[in-house]
């Protein structure tokens, strides 16, 4: 839950608390009905708070009604066979928002079902202007330290150079979020419902190696701290700091999958003819609970920086997504700061009803809960952007991690590691 004012820093999940609730209780609360006064929402007046339900997997919610999967036809956008089984359901109340972040893997197709959502999109070239951080840590998500709805330009002056593409998604419309595009999403109607599916890309193989390296560094360094220091660094989507041995296995599987795919790519290119089915990346290996080594065999891998530069927006435009995508245009500099956009709250709410976590994560156990802004956070805890409190003068572990796991550093380490392994 969050209050009606807008904070200068993002409200990460680590700065919020949880209460158990059902979807029915959430909907009753969102309507402002008195019956919710005795339930889990009794402490949260609807006019002052908002709630956000995320990571509800359609395959689990409707496992007893598989026919519902077929109602979600991603095949209309060039992906035959992809349905609700590879999709996630999102539900939120007015003012609910997702902190600005980018997804490490693939691109994203989003269908708006009910209500409207406003998307603030930033291209990969704006990454340095958005002050990326891995604290709080969440596998496959890189957060921005900037609250793009109310940016602190004194603290983050480079954000002035960022260019936002702002689009309002209405029911029945579909938005394509290209690979590594930053996005801040807010609900602007009383109840919003969205469905999305992450589309795997060949470049994900190297990204998985980078994520494995990041996990090893973050878990190793943060786990060495005194657990009583009050530093909440692990996002709720990550239920625990995994042991070094497991992280090492994760890294080895990611590297092995990388080279298996490259070998398959060489074999594929050597064939005089190949079918579309052989060339298409398997949908079953994108952002879902699985072993790292199950990467598709018949895929082409981009291995050099020059490959990535030519693969981005230009190549994505060639993918047959169909005629129903919303055009996203650059806005003026005033719009890019999005300071005038009204956001109802500075907190963040999540309602969870599934067991299972973020697609693509190594560990995926989550609890049914609703997250709220916690005003009782210890005074010595870090700021929500992962940096130490102003009163601190010494560098913190998070300061070190911000440098060590910076995406540019991790990319270089991954390239050196793959070169070493490939010799």
CSV table of C-alpha atoms in Angstrom, one decimal, residues 4-399:
chain,number,residue,atom,x,y,z
A,4,UNK,CA,-1.2,9.8,-1.8
A,5,UNK,CA,2.1,11.8,-2.1
A,6,UNK,CA,4.9,11.0,-4.4
A,7,UNK,CA,8.4,10.2,-3.0
A,8,UNK,CA,11.7,11.2,-4.6
A,9,UNK,CA,13.0,7.7,-4.7
A,10,UNK,CA,11.3,4.5,-6.0
A,11,UNK,CA,9.3,2.4,-3.5
A,12,UNK,CA,11.0,-0.9,-3.9
A,13,UNK,CA,9.4,-4.1,-2.5
A,14,UNK,CA,12.1,-4.3,0.2
A,15,UNK,CA,10.7,-1.2,1.8
A,16,UNK,CA,7.2,-2.6,2.1
A,17,UNK,CA,5.4,-5.2,4.3
A,18,UNK,CA,3.0,-7.9,3.4
A,19,UNK,CA,-0.4,-9.1,4.6
A,20,UNK,CA,-2.2,-12.2,3.4
A,21,UNK,CA,-5.3,-11.7,1.3
A,22,UNK,CA,-7.5,-13.3,-1.4
A,23,UNK,CA,-8.3,-11.8,-4.7
A,24,UNK,CA,-11.9,-11.4,-3.6
A,25,UNK,CA,-10.8,-9.4,-0.5
A,26,UNK,CA,-8.7,-7.3,-2.8
A,27,UNK,CA,-11.6,-6.5,-5.1
A,28,UNK,CA,-14.0,-5.8,-2.2
A,29,UNK,CA,-11.4,-3.4,-0.7
A,30,UNK,CA,-10.9,-1.7,-4.1
A,31,UNK,CA,-14.6,-0.9,-4.2
A,32,UNK,CA,-14.5,0.7,-0.8
A,33,UNK,CA,-17.0,-1.7,0.7
A,34,UNK,CA,-17.3,-1.6,4.6
A,35,UNK,CA,-17.0,-5.4,4.8
A,36,UNK,CA,-13.3,-5.1,4.3
A,37,UNK,CA,-12.9,-3.3,7.6
A,38,UNK,CA,-12.6,-6.5,9.4
A,39,UNK,CA,-10.4,-8.3,6.9
A,40,UNK,CA,-6.7,-8.0,6.0
A,41,UNK,CA,-7.2,-4.6,4.5
A,42,UNK,CA,-8.7,-3.1,7.6
A,43,UNK,CA,-5.7,-0.9,8.4
A,44,UNK,CA,-5.6,0.5,4.8
A,45,UNK,CA,-8.2,3.1,3.8
A,46,UNK,CA,-8.8,2.8,0.1
A,47,UNK,CA,-8.7,6.6,-0.5
A,48,UNK,CA,-5.2,6.7,0.9
A,49,UNK,CA,-3.6,3.5,-0.4
A,50,UNK,CA,-3.3,1.4,-3.5
A,51,UNK,CA,-2.6,-2.2,-4.1
A,52,UNK,CA,-0.9,-4.2,-6.8
A,53,UNK,CA,-1.2,-7.9,-7.6
A,54,UNK,CA,1.7,-9.3,-9.7
A,55,UNK,CA,3.2,-12.5,-10.9
A,56,UNK,CA,0.1,-14.5,-11.1
A,57,UNK,CA,0.7,-17.3,-13.6
A,58,UNK,CA,-2.3,-18.1,-15.7
A,59,UNK,CA,-1.1,-21.7,-16.1
A,60,UNK,CA,-1.5,-22.2,-12.3
A,61,UNK,CA,-4.6,-20.1,-11.8
A,62,UNK,CA,-6.5,-22.0,-14.4
A,63,UNK,CA,-4.8,-25.4,-14.4
A,64,UNK,CA,-8.2,-27.0,-14.0
A,65,UNK,CA,-9.6,-25.1,-17.1
A,66,UNK,CA,-6.9,-25.4,-19.8
A,67,UNK,CA,-9.3,-24.2,-22.4
A,68,UNK,CA,-8.9,-20.7,-21.1
A,69,UNK,CA,-5.2,-20.7,-22.2
A,70,UNK,CA,-6.3,-20.7,-25.8
A,71,UNK,CA,-8.2,-17.4,-25.4
A,72,UNK,CA,-4.8,-15.7,-25.2
A,73,UNK,CA,-3.7,-15.9,-28.8
A,74,UNK,CA,-0.1,-14.6,-29.0
A,75,UNK,CA,-0.1,-16.5,-32.4
A,76,UNK,CA,-1.8,-13.4,-33.8
A,77,UNK,CA,1.6,-11.6,-33.3
A,78,UNK,CA,3.8,-14.2,-35.0
A,79,UNK,CA,4.2,-16.8,-32.2
A,80,UNK,CA,2.3,-20.0,-33.1
A,81,UNK,CA,1.5,-22.2,-30.1
A,82,UNK,CA,2.1,-19.5,-27.5
A,83,UNK,CA,-0.9,-19.1,-25.2
A,84,UNK,CA,-1.8,-18.4,-21.6
A,85,UNK,CA,0.5,-21.2,-20.5
A,86,UNK,CA,3.4,-18.8,-21.1
A,87,UNK,CA,1.7,-15.7,-19.7
A,88,UNK,CA,1.3,-13.8,-16.5
A,89,UNK,CA,-1.7,-12.0,-15.1
A,90,UNK,CA,-1.4,-8.5,-13.5
A,91,UNK,CA,-4.0,-6.8,-11.3
A,92,UNK,CA,-3.8,-3.4,-9.6
A,93,UNK,CA,-5.8,-0.5,-8.3
A,94,UNK,CA,-5.5,3.1,-9.3
A,95,UNK,CA,-2.1,4.6,-8.6
A,96,UNK,CA,-0.4,1.2,-8.4
A,97,UNK,CA,3.0,1.3,-10.1
A,98,UNK,CA,6.1,-0.7,-10.9
A,99,UNK,CA,9.5,0.9,-10.2
A,100,UNK,CA,11.4,1.7,-13.4
A,101,UNK,CA,13.5,-1.3,-14.4
A,102,UNK,CA,14.6,-3.3,-17.4
A,103,UNK,CA,14.3,-7.1,-17.9
A,104,UNK,CA,17.5,-8.9,-18.6
A,105,UNK,CA,15.9,-11.4,-21.0
A,106,UNK,CA,14.0,-11.1,-24.2
A,107,UNK,CA,11.3,-8.7,-25.2
A,108,UNK,CA,7.8,-8.3,-23.8
A,109,UNK,CA,4.3,-8.4,-25.2
A,110,UNK,CA,1.6,-6.8,-23.0
A,111,UNK,CA,-2.2,-7.1,-23.5
A,112,UNK,CA,-4.4,-4.6,-21.6
A,113,UNK,CA,-7.6,-6.4,-20.6
A,114,UNK,CA,-9.3,-3.9,-18.2
A,115,UNK,CA,-8.6,-0.3,-17.2
A,116,UNK,CA,-5.7,1.8,-18.5
A,117,UNK,CA,-2.0,1.8,-17.7
A,118,UNK,CA,0.5,4.5,-18.5
A,119,UNK,CA,3.9,3.2,-19.7
A,120,UNK,CA,7.0,5.3,-19.5
A,121,UNK,CA,9.6,3.7,-21.8
A,122,UNK,CA,13.3,4.6,-22.1
A,123,UNK,CA,15.7,3.1,-24.7
A,124,UNK,CA,18.8,1.1,-23.8
A,125,UNK,CA,20.9,4.1,-24.7
A,126,UNK,CA,19.5,5.9,-21.7
A,127,UNK,CA,20.8,3.3,-19.2
A,128,UNK,CA,23.5,5.5,-17.7
A,129,UNK,CA,21.0,8.4,-17.2
A,130,UNK,CA,18.7,6.1,-15.2
A,131,UNK,CA,21.4,5.1,-12.6
A,132,UNK,CA,21.0,1.3,-12.7
A,133,UNK,CA,21.4,-0.7,-9.5
A,134,UNK,CA,21.1,-4.4,-8.5
A,135,UNK,CA,20.2,-3.6,-4.9
A,136,UNK,CA,17.5,-4.7,-4.2
A,137,UNK,CA,18.6,-7.9,-6.0
A,138,UNK,CA,16.1,-9.7,-8.2
A,139,UNK,CA,17.3,-12.1,-10.8
A,140,UNK,CA,16.6,-10.8,-14.3
A,141,UNK,CA,15.6,-7.3,-13.2
A,142,UNK,CA,17.8,-4.2,-13.2
A,143,UNK,CA,16.2,-1.3,-11.3
A,144,UNK,CA,16.7,2.4,-11.7
A,145,UNK,CA,17.5,4.5,-8.6
A,146,UNK,CA,15.3,7.3,-10.1
A,147,UNK,CA,11.6,7.7,-9.4
A,148,UNK,CA,10.8,8.8,-13.0
A,149,UNK,CA,7.4,10.1,-11.9
A,150,UNK,CA,9.1,12.6,-9.5
A,151,UNK,CA,12.8,12.7,-10.2
A,152,UNK,CA,15.3,14.1,-7.8
A,153,UNK,CA,17.4,16.0,-10.3
A,154,UNK,CA,19.8,17.2,-7.6
A,155,UNK,CA,20.7,13.7,-6.7
A,156,UNK,CA,20.3,12.3,-10.3
A,157,UNK,CA,21.2,15.2,-12.6
A,158,UNK,CA,21.9,12.9,-15.6
A,159,UNK,CA,18.3,12.0,-15.7
A,160,UNK,CA,17.7,15.3,-17.6
A,161,UNK,CA,19.3,13.6,-20.6
A,162,UNK,CA,16.8,10.7,-20.6
A,163,UNK,CA,14.1,10.7,-23.2
A,164,UNK,CA,10.8,9.0,-22.2
A,165,UNK,CA,8.3,7.5,-24.6
A,166,UNK,CA,5.0,7.7,-22.9
A,167,UNK,CA,2.0,5.7,-24.0
A,168,UNK,CA,-1.4,4.9,-22.4
A,169,UNK,CA,-2.4,1.3,-23.0
A,170,UNK,CA,-6.2,0.9,-23.2
A,171,UNK,CA,-8.3,-2.4,-23.1
A,172,UNK,CA,-7.8,-4.5,-26.2
A,173,UNK,CA,-4.5,-2.9,-27.1
A,174,UNK,CA,-1.1,-4.6,-27.1
A,175,UNK,CA,2.3,-3.1,-26.4
A,176,UNK,CA,5.7,-4.4,-27.5
A,177,UNK,CA,8.5,-3.6,-25.0
A,178,UNK,CA,11.8,-4.2,-26.9
A,179,UNK,CA,14.8,-5.9,-25.3
A,180,UNK,CA,16.5,-4.0,-22.6
A,181,UNK,CA,14.0,-1.0,-22.7
A,182,UNK,CA,13.5,0.5,-19.3
A,183,UNK,CA,9.8,0.8,-18.2
A,184,UNK,CA,7.9,2.5,-15.4
A,185,UNK,CA,4.2,1.4,-15.3
A,186,UNK,CA,1.3,3.0,-13.4
A,187,UNK,CA,-2.4,2.2,-13.2
A,188,UNK,CA,-4.6,5.1,-14.0
A,189,UNK,CA,-8.1,3.5,-13.5
A,190,UNK,CA,-9.7,2.0,-10.4
A,191,UNK,CA,-9.0,-1.6,-11.5
A,192,UNK,CA,-6.5,-2.6,-14.1
A,193,UNK,CA,-5.9,-6.1,-15.5
A,194,UNK,CA,-3.1,-7.0,-17.9
A,195,UNK,CA,-1.6,-10.1,-19.4
A,196,UNK,CA,2.0,-10.4,-20.7
A,197,UNK,CA,4.3,-12.9,-22.2
A,198,UNK,CA,8.1,-12.6,-22.4
A,199,UNK,CA,9.5,-13.5,-25.8
A,200,UNK,CA,12.9,-15.2,-25.7
A,201,UNK,CA,15.7,-14.0,-27.9
A,202,UNK,CA,19.1,-15.5,-28.9
A,203,UNK,CA,20.9,-12.9,-26.9
A,204,UNK,CA,19.4,-14.2,-23.7
A,205,UNK,CA,22.1,-16.9,-23.5
A,206,UNK,CA,24.8,-14.4,-22.7
A,207,UNK,CA,22.4,-12.5,-20.5
A,208,UNK,CA,21.9,-15.7,-18.4
A,209,UNK,CA,25.6,-16.0,-17.9
A,210,UNK,CA,25.7,-12.4,-16.7
A,211,UNK,CA,22.8,-13.0,-14.3
A,212,UNK,CA,24.6,-16.0,-12.9
A,213,UNK,CA,27.7,-14.0,-12.3
A,214,UNK,CA,25.6,-11.2,-10.6
A,215,UNK,CA,23.9,-13.7,-8.4
A,216,UNK,CA,27.2,-15.2,-7.2
A,217,UNK,CA,28.7,-11.8,-6.4
A,218,UNK,CA,25.6,-10.4,-4.7
A,219,UNK,CA,24.9,-13.5,-2.6
A,220,UNK,CA,28.5,-14.0,-1.6
A,221,UNK,CA,29.1,-10.4,-0.5
A,222,UNK,CA,25.8,-9.7,1.1
A,223,UNK,CA,25.6,-13.0,2.9
A,224,UNK,CA,28.9,-12.2,4.6
A,225,UNK,CA,27.3,-9.2,6.3
A,226,UNK,CA,25.9,-9.3,9.8
A,227,UNK,CA,22.3,-10.4,9.2
A,228,UNK,CA,21.1,-8.2,12.1
A,229,UNK,CA,22.2,-4.9,10.4
A,230,UNK,CA,18.7,-4.3,9.1
A,231,UNK,CA,19.9,-4.0,5.4
A,232,UNK,CA,17.0,-5.4,3.4
A,233,UNK,CA,18.7,-6.2,0.0
A,234,UNK,CA,16.9,-9.2,-1.3
A,235,UNK,CA,13.7,-8.5,-3.3
A,236,UNK,CA,10.7,-10.6,-2.1
A,237,UNK,CA,10.7,-12.4,-5.4
A,238,UNK,CA,14.0,-14.0,-4.2
A,239,UNK,CA,13.1,-16.0,-1.1
A,240,UNK,CA,16.7,-16.6,0.1
A,241,UNK,CA,20.3,-15.9,-0.6
A,242,UNK,CA,21.3,-19.1,-2.4
A,243,UNK,CA,24.5,-20.9,-1.3
A,244,UNK,CA,27.7,-20.5,-3.2
A,245,UNK,CA,27.6,-24.1,-4.5
A,246,UNK,CA,24.2,-23.7,-6.0
A,247,UNK,CA,25.2,-20.4,-7.6
A,248,UNK,CA,28.3,-22.0,-9.1
A,249,UNK,CA,26.1,-24.8,-10.6
A,250,UNK,CA,23.8,-22.1,-12.0
A,251,UNK,CA,26.8,-20.4,-13.6
A,252,UNK,CA,28.2,-23.6,-15.1
A,253,UNK,CA,24.8,-24.5,-16.5
A,254,UNK,CA,24.4,-21.1,-18.1
A,255,UNK,CA,27.9,-21.2,-19.6
A,256,UNK,CA,27.3,-24.8,-20.9
A,257,UNK,CA,24.0,-23.7,-22.4
A,258,UNK,CA,25.7,-20.8,-24.1
A,259,UNK,CA,28.2,-23.0,-25.9
A,260,UNK,CA,25.7,-25.7,-26.7
A,261,UNK,CA,23.6,-23.0,-28.4
A,262,UNK,CA,26.6,-21.7,-30.3
A,263,UNK,CA,27.5,-25.2,-31.5
A,264,UNK,CA,23.9,-25.7,-32.6
A,265,UNK,CA,24.1,-22.4,-34.4
A,266,UNK,CA,27.1,-23.4,-36.3
A,267,UNK,CA,25.5,-26.7,-37.3
A,268,UNK,CA,22.3,-24.8,-38.3
A,269,UNK,CA,24.2,-22.4,-40.5
A,270,UNK,CA,25.9,-25.3,-42.2
A,271,UNK,CA,22.6,-26.8,-43.4
A,272,UNK,CA,21.6,-25.8,-46.9
A,273,UNK,CA,17.9,-25.5,-45.9
A,274,UNK,CA,16.1,-25.3,-42.6
A,275,UNK,CA,12.5,-25.0,-41.6
A,276,UNK,CA,10.9,-22.1,-39.8
A,277,UNK,CA,10.2,-24.4,-36.9
A,278,UNK,CA,13.9,-25.2,-36.6
A,279,UNK,CA,14.8,-21.5,-36.7
A,280,UNK,CA,12.2,-20.4,-34.2
A,281,UNK,CA,13.3,-20.2,-30.6
A,282,UNK,CA,11.4,-22.5,-28.2
A,283,UNK,CA,8.8,-20.7,-26.2
A,284,UNK,CA,9.1,-23.1,-23.3
A,285,UNK,CA,12.5,-21.8,-22.2
A,286,UNK,CA,11.7,-18.1,-21.6
A,287,UNK,CA,11.2,-16.7,-18.1
A,288,UNK,CA,9.7,-19.7,-16.4
A,289,UNK,CA,10.6,-22.1,-13.7
A,290,UNK,CA,13.1,-24.5,-15.3
A,291,UNK,CA,16.7,-25.8,-15.2
A,292,UNK,CA,19.2,-23.3,-16.8
A,293,UNK,CA,20.4,-26.0,-19.1
A,294,UNK,CA,17.2,-26.4,-21.1
A,295,UNK,CA,18.0,-23.8,-23.7
A,296,UNK,CA,16.7,-24.5,-27.2
A,297,UNK,CA,19.0,-26.3,-29.6
A,298,UNK,CA,18.1,-24.7,-32.9
A,299,UNK,CA,18.9,-21.0,-32.3
A,300,UNK,CA,21.4,-18.4,-33.5
A,301,UNK,CA,23.5,-16.7,-30.8
A,302,UNK,CA,24.9,-13.2,-30.9
A,303,UNK,CA,28.4,-13.3,-29.4
A,304,UNK,CA,30.0,-10.0,-30.1
A,305,UNK,CA,29.2,-6.4,-29.1
A,306,UNK,CA,28.9,-5.5,-32.8
A,307,UNK,CA,26.2,-8.2,-33.2
A,308,UNK,CA,24.2,-6.7,-30.3
A,309,UNK,CA,24.3,-3.2,-31.7
A,310,UNK,CA,22.8,-4.3,-35.0
A,311,UNK,CA,20.3,-6.6,-33.4
A,312,UNK,CA,18.4,-4.1,-31.2
A,313,UNK,CA,15.6,-2.0,-32.5
A,314,UNK,CA,16.3,-2.5,-36.2
A,315,UNK,CA,16.0,-6.3,-35.9
A,316,UNK,CA,13.1,-6.2,-33.6
A,317,UNK,CA,11.1,-4.2,-36.2
A,318,UNK,CA,11.5,-7.2,-38.6
A,319,UNK,CA,9.8,-9.6,-36.3
A,320,UNK,CA,6.2,-10.4,-37.5
A,321,UNK,CA,4.3,-9.1,-34.5
A,322,UNK,CA,1.3,-8.1,-36.6
A,323,UNK,CA,-0.5,-4.9,-37.2
A,324,UNK,CA,-2.0,-4.3,-33.8
A,325,UNK,CA,0.9,-2.8,-31.9
A,326,UNK,CA,0.7,0.7,-30.4
A,327,UNK,CA,3.1,3.2,-31.9
A,328,UNK,CA,5.4,4.7,-29.3
A,329,UNK,CA,6.8,8.2,-30.2
A,330,UNK,CA,9.4,10.3,-28.4
A,331,UNK,CA,7.9,13.0,-26.3
A,332,UNK,CA,9.2,16.5,-25.5
A,333,UNK,CA,11.9,17.2,-22.9
A,334,UNK,CA,9.2,18.3,-20.5
A,335,UNK,CA,7.4,15.0,-20.9
A,336,UNK,CA,10.6,13.1,-20.6
A,337,UNK,CA,10.9,14.3,-17.0
A,338,UNK,CA,7.3,13.2,-16.4
A,339,UNK,CA,7.3,15.3,-13.3
A,340,UNK,CA,3.7,16.5,-14.0
A,341,UNK,CA,2.2,13.0,-14.1
A,342,UNK,CA,0.0,12.5,-11.1
A,343,UNK,CA,0.8,9.3,-9.2
A,344,UNK,CA,-1.5,8.5,-6.3
A,345,UNK,CA,1.0,6.9,-4.0
A,346,UNK,CA,4.7,6.5,-3.1
A,347,UNK,CA,4.3,3.0,-1.8
A,348,UNK,CA,3.8,-0.3,-3.6
A,349,UNK,CA,1.4,-3.1,-3.1
A,350,UNK,CA,1.6,-6.7,-4.4
A,351,UNK,CA,-1.1,-9.3,-4.1
A,352,UNK,CA,0.2,-12.8,-4.6
A,353,UNK,CA,-1.9,-15.9,-4.8
A,354,UNK,CA,0.4,-18.3,-6.5
A,355,UNK,CA,3.2,-20.5,-5.4
A,356,UNK,CA,6.0,-19.9,-7.8
A,357,UNK,CA,8.0,-16.9,-8.8
A,358,UNK,CA,9.5,-14.7,-11.5
A,359,UNK,CA,9.9,-16.5,-14.8
A,360,UNK,CA,13.6,-17.3,-15.4
A,361,UNK,CA,14.5,-17.3,-11.7
A,362,UNK,CA,16.6,-19.9,-10.0
A,363,UNK,CA,14.4,-20.0,-7.0
A,364,UNK,CA,10.7,-19.3,-7.3
A,365,UNK,CA,8.8,-19.7,-4.0
A,366,UNK,CA,6.5,-16.9,-3.1
A,367,UNK,CA,3.7,-16.4,-0.5
A,368,UNK,CA,0.2,-15.2,-1.0
A,369,UNK,CA,0.4,-11.7,0.3
A,370,UNK,CA,-0.3,-8.0,-0.1
A,371,UNK,CA,2.7,-5.6,0.3
A,372,UNK,CA,2.4,-2.2,1.9
A,373,UNK,CA,4.6,0.7,2.6
A,374,UNK,CA,6.3,0.1,6.0
A,375,UNK,CA,6.7,3.3,8.0
A,376,UNK,CA,8.5,1.4,10.8
A,377,UNK,CA,11.6,0.7,8.8
A,378,UNK,CA,14.7,1.0,11.1
A,379,UNK,CA,16.4,4.4,10.9
A,380,UNK,CA,19.7,2.7,10.1
A,381,UNK,CA,18.4,0.9,7.1
A,382,UNK,CA,19.6,1.9,3.6
A,383,UNK,CA,17.6,4.2,1.4
A,384,UNK,CA,15.3,2.6,-1.1
A,385,UNK,CA,17.6,3.3,-3.9
A,386,UNK,CA,20.3,1.0,-2.4
A,387,UNK,CA,22.6,3.8,-1.1
A,388,UNK,CA,23.5,4.6,2.5
A,389,UNK,CA,21.6,7.1,4.5
A,390,UNK,CA,22.9,10.7,4.3
A,391,UNK,CA,24.1,10.5,7.9
A,392,UNK,CA,26.5,7.8,6.9
A,393,UNK,CA,30.0,8.9,6.0
A,394,UNK,CA,31.7,5.6,5.2
A,395,UNK,CA,31.1,3.5,2.1
A,396,UNK,CA,28.7,0.7,2.5
A,397,UNK,CA,28.6,-2.8,1.1
A,398,UNK,CA,25.9,-1.6,-1.2
A,399,UNK,CA,28.2,1.1,-2.6
